[in-house]
Amino acid sequence: MEKFNRNLSVFQSCDALYSEADVVIFSVPMDATCSFKAGTRFAGPAIRNESIGIEWYSPYFDMDLKDYKTCDIGDLEIPMGDVEKDLDIISQTTSEMLKDNKKTVMIGGEHLVTYGTIREYVKKYPDLCIIHFDAHTDLREEFLGRELSHATVLRKCYDMLDTGTLYQFGIRSGDKEEFVWAKNHIHQRLFDTIGIDKCVDELKDRPVYITIDLDVLDPSLFPGTGTPEAGGITYKELEDAILTMRGLNNIVGCDIVELSPDYDTSRVSSQVAAKVLREMVLLLHYCNEKNK
Amino acid sequence: MEKFNRNLSVFQSCDALYSEADVVIFSVPMDATCSFKAGTRFAGPAIRNESIGIEWYSPYFDMDLKDYKTCDIGDLEIPMGDVEKDLDIISQTTSEMLKDNKKTVMIGGEHLVTYGTIREYVKKYPDLCIIHFDAHTDLREEFLGRELSHATVLRKCYDMLDTGTLYQFGIRSGDKEEFVWAKNHIHQRLFDTIGIDKCVDELKDRPVYITIDLDVLDPSLFPGTGTPEAGGITYKELEDAILTMRGLNNIVGCDIVELSPDYDTSRVSSQVAAKVLREMVLLLHYCNEKNK
Amino acid sequence: MEKFNRNLSVFQSCDALYSEADVVIFSVPMDATCSFKAGTRFAGPAIRNESIGIEWYSPYFDMDLKDYKTCDIGDLEIPMGDVEKDLDIISQTTSEMLKDNKKTVMIGGEHLVTYGTIREYVKKYPDLCIIHFDAHTDLREEFLGRELSHATVLRKCYDMLDTGTLYQFGIRSGDKEEFVWAKNHIHQRLFDTIGIDKCVDELKDRPVYITIDLDVLDPSLFPGTGTPEAGGITYKELEDAILTMRGLNNIVGCDIVELSPDYDTSRVSSQVAAKVLREMVLLLHYCNEKNK
Amino acid sequence: MEKFNRNLSVFQSCDALYSEADVVIFSVPMDATCSFKAGTRFAGPAIRNESIGIEWYSPYFDMDLKDYKTCDIGDLEIPMGDVEKDLDIISQTTSEMLKDNKKTVMIGGEHLVTYGTIREYVKKYPDLCIIHFDAHTDLREEFLGRELSHATVLRKCYDMLDTGTLYQFGIRSGDKEEFVWAKNHIHQRLFDTIGIDKCVDELKDRPVYITIDLDVLDPSLFPGTGTPEAGGITYKELEDAILTMRGLNNIVGCDIVELSPDYDTSRVSSQVAAKVLREMVLLLHYCNEKNK
Amino acid sequence: MEKFNRNLSVFQSCDALYSEADVVIFSVPMDATCSFKAGTRFAGPAIRNESIGIEWYSPYFDMDLKDYKTCDIGDLEIPMGDVEKDLDIISQTTSEMLKDNKKTVMIGGEHLVTYGTIREYVKKYPDLCIIHFDAHTDLREEFLGRELSHATVLRKCYDMLDTGTLYQFGIRSGDKEEFVWAKNHIHQRLFDTIGIDKCVDELKDRPVYITIDLDVLDPSLFPGTGTPEAGGITYKELEDAILTMRGLNNIVGCDIVELSPDYDTSRVSSQVAAKVLREMVLLLHYCNEKNK
Amino acid sequence: MEKFNRNLSVFQSCDALYSEADVVIFSVPMDATCSFKAGTRFAGPAIRNESIGIEWYSPYFDMDLKDYKTCDIGDLEIPMGDVEKDLDIISQTTSEMLKDNKKTVMIGGEHLVTYGTIREYVKKYPDLCIIHFDAHTDLREEFLGRELSHATVLRKCYDMLDTGTLYQFGIRSGDKEEFVWAKNHIHQRLFDTIGIDKCVDELKDRPVYITIDLDVLDPSLFPGTGTPEAGGITYKELEDAILTMRGLNNIVGCDIVELSPDYDTSRVSSQVAAKVLREMVLLLHYCNEKNK
């Protein structure tokens, strides 16, 4: 036993050892395919630093982070500028954790990180469904000549789903073709989160992965992102949607992506992301409790 | 034909030649009479730069910029510190374009630029009506000894209208005298945009000019302006008002003014302005389509 | 009489002499116990500087600052890093002003300044009640080993109230223990201001002190504060609550606290604070008028 | 006598009454003719606020502000967008103060303010000479069609000098024509302040006005200005020049101009300006002492 | 001929047509392999926008941009996240221009862009030499598993040089191995630019490409870059080096890289970059003149 | 052994265990007595985050951090607003480490933290000497009624020194009394670091503690501090002083203080601090090597 410990930097109250944790947080400093402003690589440290400013107790959930076992392993080490390798590292990490029956909470990075982790989730949960909050459709087949990009990621995830079950909320930007495709293939809700209760009813007992592109929030609250898009939802709407998803019995993992902290000199975006992360971690634990 | 072209910088997808365009965008780097924070002179380049981050397709209108002919001629060249000369240059430009049957979309600069353009519009459309979105009344008779100022501009425009038809929405700041005057002379809606549908009904077939001072938006979303004023409307409210104005059959021109990009280090204000501009350009084309 | 006067810096239109004023503004540059980001010490000058950007007339109240006598004495001089001494200086100032039958409007600084002033108010008004707007409960018994802190301040104020009457609105962050204690002792409204009308009915003729921690506002509008907390109220909700409080017949004083201007490079937070201050000053004068 | 005084906001320790002061400070919030980034109108309040962070004692001069009588009357009230009127107000103020045998220290605003004050100085001192520190020549005959502009101001001042004696230091930007003209008419030192000692020798007993455009400093230290220009002098070089000017026996007035505080979010530019101002005020008092 | 032209955005005074130009500017919005802070993709537009704030005349060169033919074609269109493709596009562009006997001035982007262009230069000039200004060695053999990266770029360029002639100046950061390798293979000057005159003597008549990583400048002047490194050179030192290189008789091309404008809210870094660019463009024309 | 480790956040390459380390880093988030801008509490995390952007190898020392054993234990946990308690925690930590024969490198926080650690150092080294780099004298006897303050700290340290040996460099701000006192009691060098070599000669074999207030650097390079003061030293001057101190045979500890990261939106100040820290850690190891 050391008299003084080397400095830990974990998300507020999430200092359980990996072996004892039910939920594991990791972040991915990858922003290679961002089409406009980059900088999401710094999201992990920013959220950890700002988490000191929020409480470990949530009056929304009436639950307390310190009553649950969560481990935070920090940033994955990835090479810059090599998308395929980055995705492989995400996949290996996810695979390892799923083997250990952990639920993962991934912090992006750009949205393409979701592809790396879903790739493993569908192996473990062949009937996986996805709930997706975002300002952008992310449903392009390719973007500027690339198949794997933050603008195609949900389409590529969809292609891996046996169930074909993808729910989108808050969407307000995309190519015309994406909107047309969406109408024929998925559940897409424009502009807000109305219908989340119906979605929860339908996916009640199925394995669900939740991916939150934080730019679903209005840029008034969340300027710190690469492609902010006016007309977004409020924090209260997002919080309500999260609380509604307590009705799901089998949430298997989640991520929050696209915080680009340096574009918000006030650091409010990072603090909002920290609060969303707290609620999502609690949601996973809430769901775990139900199944005990 | 040149092998490589000199660098164009136009608003997203608005690269038609002047001669072939139905709608023409120009910006005016004038901020001489701003009473508080200046900097609106940089709005044009800021909006053009940020327009890269938004899509050319609008899911609100279900219309696509690239299906229409719009030309963007950039900043007018004006001398700094000479208000009368600046206004003359705006008037000459407008006059030329109206002669060519273009619809103009002007980017301020401070709100006084509207005076320079309206001066020509009333010549072509003697029965012109104005719809005005703003936080501030802008109805003073004079301001600190000046008749022409960003605080008097709508009063001076009103004085040129034969119809006396001026609708204001979102107003929440001004002198007591301005509010009293407004009650007796114009349609003034405080705080929000309720009544825009009735206004559209009344002006249905009349020539309408729309002037949007972007500070009508709440400063939470739009900090990048000289005199932000809390209690403003949301983006969704403004978008709804714009969509409602599709009911107008004869929109003849419009402007968006008072973006001061340097006061918003996150650049969100510029991106919001770019989105409003896209919607306004599409509104003009929508209206053109109806009349074909 | 001097030919030129030394530069005054008072809140917009509040330049009455102390002796002739009904309402007196002072600010306290104290931020010693802030647990996260500090900087509230600069709030006073920031609000005075930004007040130039707002009007002296309020269309909400239909009242004009220049029709009333308000004095602004600026920052109190306090030593940094000596909490007890700082509080003593606040108490002495308040005591003096209450003796002169002034109503005080205090600008924080951190929220602990309220303790210094309430200490004197309860002497003059033994049946004092408090209405409190905040994101945070501030009801801890001690915080990191300290009894007097910005996280305990309302609890310490409550302990001094004979009436035990404390209303809280907008609360959304705190320790679990605080929420439990609140349920048994005070009126606590989570997340919004619903119920303010009932509160006004109940406190109608009783002496009421109003303390507004500006972080009750959503961080989208008010990023310039030490511990912003997503999910707050809008400016319109706060304005409505202020207007509702016109129903109170005996408002004896108020404060607005926790503006940390340097965390908002756009200066919008300071301007919002200035507008809230204008409305609160008018509310005190409104209440005075009723009692003439 | 009032129990509490209305809030004064004067430059550090410069709180003498006008009637008893030897030196008088005033600021001019004028930035109408700035060709690029504006915002110098906020320089006065910014310098006063930041002056709290510097000491009243100068180890360079071994002199203390509190041992001398200096009055600070704050911003002149000027209308925005009316250059001629603004200049008249400056001239009237200067004239009044010269009549009272005050030495004036003017804070810009843009450089054109110097024209307004020199206009009066040449009346009182027909043999006036000017020492000028700047990155820019400011010697154009006209700029974008205007005779009076921040780019022509020193030429217009030169034209009023009977002596034709103008020394420039630190110059590194201008039109070719300006450099050619300078060679034939004035003493122009490029890039640095070498030769200031010789200049002081030559102007020893003549009435000298000193005008410092703060952009003579390198933008590394002084980013907060409208047209920063790399390759400037260091603070130490400027301080040395100021100390050298103690050799002048008849400094009659001075100004520092072109601080645009909002372009420097760190506020260092404002603090540098405050320090330069302290040294210049002490220089005037030093010169006064010699003549007693 | 159009009555109004679509908006051009070229570097100050560089509006010649491609066919008539001697020197051609292009920018590359690529920042995929940045190991720390990204954002260099926005350098091109930032430099063009800020170039309005500098003069077209250089008192250092006594030359005027408007006396020479320079074309600016703006940003190359490249896909994000695909390094190889990006480099190919740079190479094709360079190749085309070299065929047309243009001299190229490339604006990065990250430093790896230099690899794309040097690849073509060595084809045309087998005896090419490189002069390199930088804080970082950029001499790694591979970086985090990648051969092509902004940390390996000069090593990869060196490997293509028949001459093996690479001069580095201002270097102050790197791996120990890089410094050891440098000692045995190239001319490396640590910390400053001493020896540039000797280098010019040695390369007098040989074809020279100059690559300037702007982070060679001290971060005091140039904070807007991904990996600022204290202890850099001043602007004056860089300007002196540029002037010294007038001694070269065969400069064939150059680039300036690694401006990341969003990390400098004051925009001074962009203005410094614009000034360096002006001087480099003039240097190329100066060299052209000598050879006429 | 855990499969994944909880996230460490240590200064670049300083991840040795406490028990095996020769040098130990800790940071103190204390800024209670700052007289102007606060925020130094965030220095520790800021320096750790930015250290990723610098190399572990120093070309100045030709030494590599990864060849030495350094432990970084992060922020001490201290209560806000209780100066005495904070100092006690610093003293206890220092005492423990001195007992274990570690050399400490403390990151402030405000300068008063030095008092807490020196208190213990003088116990272990009764003949301790101090070398102090700073813009400010910090020699007041009391400041605004407080004995312990960041403005009195070196005076209080001096009072504890048996040797009375205190060297100051770079000083350029203070009260007149402080400068007078300094002349009679200590070695004080104004404005620069000239004489550091002589100082090193004199203290060669004596136990020396080095305290670096980073505001000794010019604010051009180091804006991120509470009371920046123009006219400071360059990075190269500081680096040279550090290298000169390799001549000392018994450096026993050091600190770097007064980084206030939020006042520098470019984050350059944090990166400069990280580089200074690297050099200081290497200096301690260098000194250790000599004594082996």
JSON list of C-alpha atoms in Angstrom, two decimals, chain A residues 31-38 41-42 78-83 85 144-146 262-263 265, chain E residues 31-38 41-42 78-83 85 144-146 262-263 265:
[
{"chain": "A", "resi": 31, "resn": "ASP", "atom": "CA", "xyz": [-12.23, 13.09, -34.49]},
{"chain": "A", "resi": 32, "resn": "ALA", "atom": "CA", "xyz": [-10.69, 12.22, -37.84]},
{"chain": "A", "resi": 33, "resn": "THR", "atom": "CA", "xyz": [-13.78, 12.27, -40.06]},
{"chain": "A", "resi": 34, "resn": "CYS", "atom": "CA", "xyz": [-15.47, 15.40, -38.70]},
{"chain": "A", "resi": 35, "resn": "SER", "atom": "CA", "xyz": [-16.57, 17.38, -41.71]},
{"chain": "A", "resi": 36, "resn": "PHE", "atom": "CA", "xyz": [-16.55, 20.78, -40.05]},
{"chain": "A", "resi": 37, "resn": "LYS", "atom": "CA", "xyz": [-15.10, 21.75, -36.68]},
{"chain": "A", "resi": 38, "resn": "ALA", "atom": "CA", "xyz": [-13.08, 19.04, -34.94]},
{"chain": "A", "resi": 41, "resn": "ARG", "atom": "CA", "xyz": [-10.90, 14.27, -29.03]},
{"chain": "A", "resi": 42, "resn": "PHE", "atom": "CA", "xyz": [-10.74, 16.39, -25.86]},
{"chain": "A", "resi": 78, "resn": "ILE", "atom": "CA", "xyz": [-5.45, 5.48, -30.48]},
{"chain": "A", "resi": 79, "resn": "PRO", "atom": "CA", "xyz": [-3.28, 6.71, -33.36]},
{"chain": "A", "resi": 80, "resn": "MET", "atom": "CA", "xyz": [-4.43, 9.94, -35.01]},
{"chain": "A", "resi": 81, "resn": "GLY", "atom": "CA", "xyz": [-5.37, 9.84, -38.66]},
{"chain": "A", "resi": 82, "resn": "ASP", "atom": "CA", "xyz": [-5.96, 6.08, -39.00]},
{"chain": "A", "resi": 83, "resn": "VAL", "atom": "CA", "xyz": [-9.69, 5.51, -38.83]},
{"chain": "A", "resi": 85, "resn": "LYS", "atom": "CA", "xyz": [-7.14, 1.15, -36.58]},
{"chain": "A", "resi": 144, "resn": "LEU", "atom": "CA", "xyz": [-17.18, 12.74, -49.70]},
{"chain": "A", "resi": 145, "resn": "GLY", "atom": "CA", "xyz": [-16.16, 9.33, -50.98]},
{"chain": "A", "resi": 146, "resn": "ARG", "atom": "CA", "xyz": [-15.86, 7.61, -47.60]},
{"chain": "A", "resi": 262, "resn": "ASP", "atom": "CA", "xyz": [-12.76, 24.04, -26.92]},
{"chain": "A", "resi": 263, "resn": "TYR", "atom": "CA", "xyz": [-15.56, 25.60, -28.92]},
{"chain": "A", "resi": 265, "resn": "THR", "atom": "CA", "xyz": [-15.06, 28.92, -23.71]},
{"chain": "E", "resi": 31, "resn": "ASP", "atom": "CA", "xyz": [-5.62, 18.21, -40.10]},
{"chain": "E", "resi": 32, "resn": "ALA", "atom": "CA", "xyz": [-6.11, 14.48, -39.77]},
{"chain": "E", "resi": 33, "resn": "THR", "atom": "CA", "xyz": [-2.82, 13.43, -38.17]},
{"chain": "E", "resi": 34, "resn": "CYS", "atom": "CA", "xyz": [-2.45, 16.25, -35.63]},
{"chain": "E", "resi": 35, "resn": "SER", "atom": "CA", "xyz": [-1.43, 14.61, -32.40]},
{"chain": "E", "resi": 36, "resn": "PHE", "atom": "CA", "xyz": [-2.78, 17.28, -30.09]},
{"chain": "E", "resi": 37, "resn": "LYS", "atom": "CA", "xyz": [-5.08, 20.18, -30.90]},
{"chain": "E", "resi": 38, "resn": "ALA", "atom": "CA", "xyz": [-6.51, 20.16, -34.44]},
{"chain": "E", "resi": 41, "resn": "ARG", "atom": "CA", "xyz": [-8.27, 23.08, -41.56]},
{"chain": "E", "resi": 42, "resn": "PHE", "atom": "CA", "xyz": [-9.65, 26.58, -41.05]},
{"chain": "E", "resi": 78, "resn": "ILE", "atom": "CA", "xyz": [-10.45, 17.06, -49.84]},
{"chain": "E", "resi": 79, "resn": "PRO", "atom": "CA", "xyz": [-12.28, 14.30, -47.98]},
{"chain": "E", "resi": 80, "resn": "MET", "atom": "CA", "xyz": [-11.86, 14.31, -44.18]},
{"chain": "E", "resi": 81, "resn": "GLY", "atom": "CA", "xyz": [-10.22, 11.31, -42.57]},
{"chain": "E", "resi": 82, "resn": "ASP", "atom": "CA", "xyz": [-8.49, 9.87, -45.64]},
{"chain": "E", "resi": 83, "resn": "VAL", "atom": "CA", "xyz": [-4.86, 10.94, -45.50]},
{"chain": "E", "resi": 85, "resn": "LYS", "atom": "CA", "xyz": [-6.38, 10.63, -50.79]},
{"chain": "E", "resi": 144, "resn": "LEU", "atom": "CA", "xyz": [2.07, 6.06, -33.08]},
{"chain": "E", "resi": 145, "resn": "GLY", "atom": "CA", "xyz": [2.40, 3.43, -35.78]},
{"chain": "E", "resi": 146, "resn": "ARG", "atom": "CA", "xyz": [1.98, 5.73, -38.77]},
{"chain": "E", "resi": 262, "resn": "ASP", "atom": "CA", "xyz": [-9.85, 28.93, -33.43]},
{"chain": "E", "resi": 263, "resn": "TYR", "atom": "CA", "xyz": [-7.31, 28.56, -30.64]},
{"chain": "E", "resi": 265, "resn": "THR", "atom": "CA", "xyz": [-9.79, 34.21, -29.99]}
]
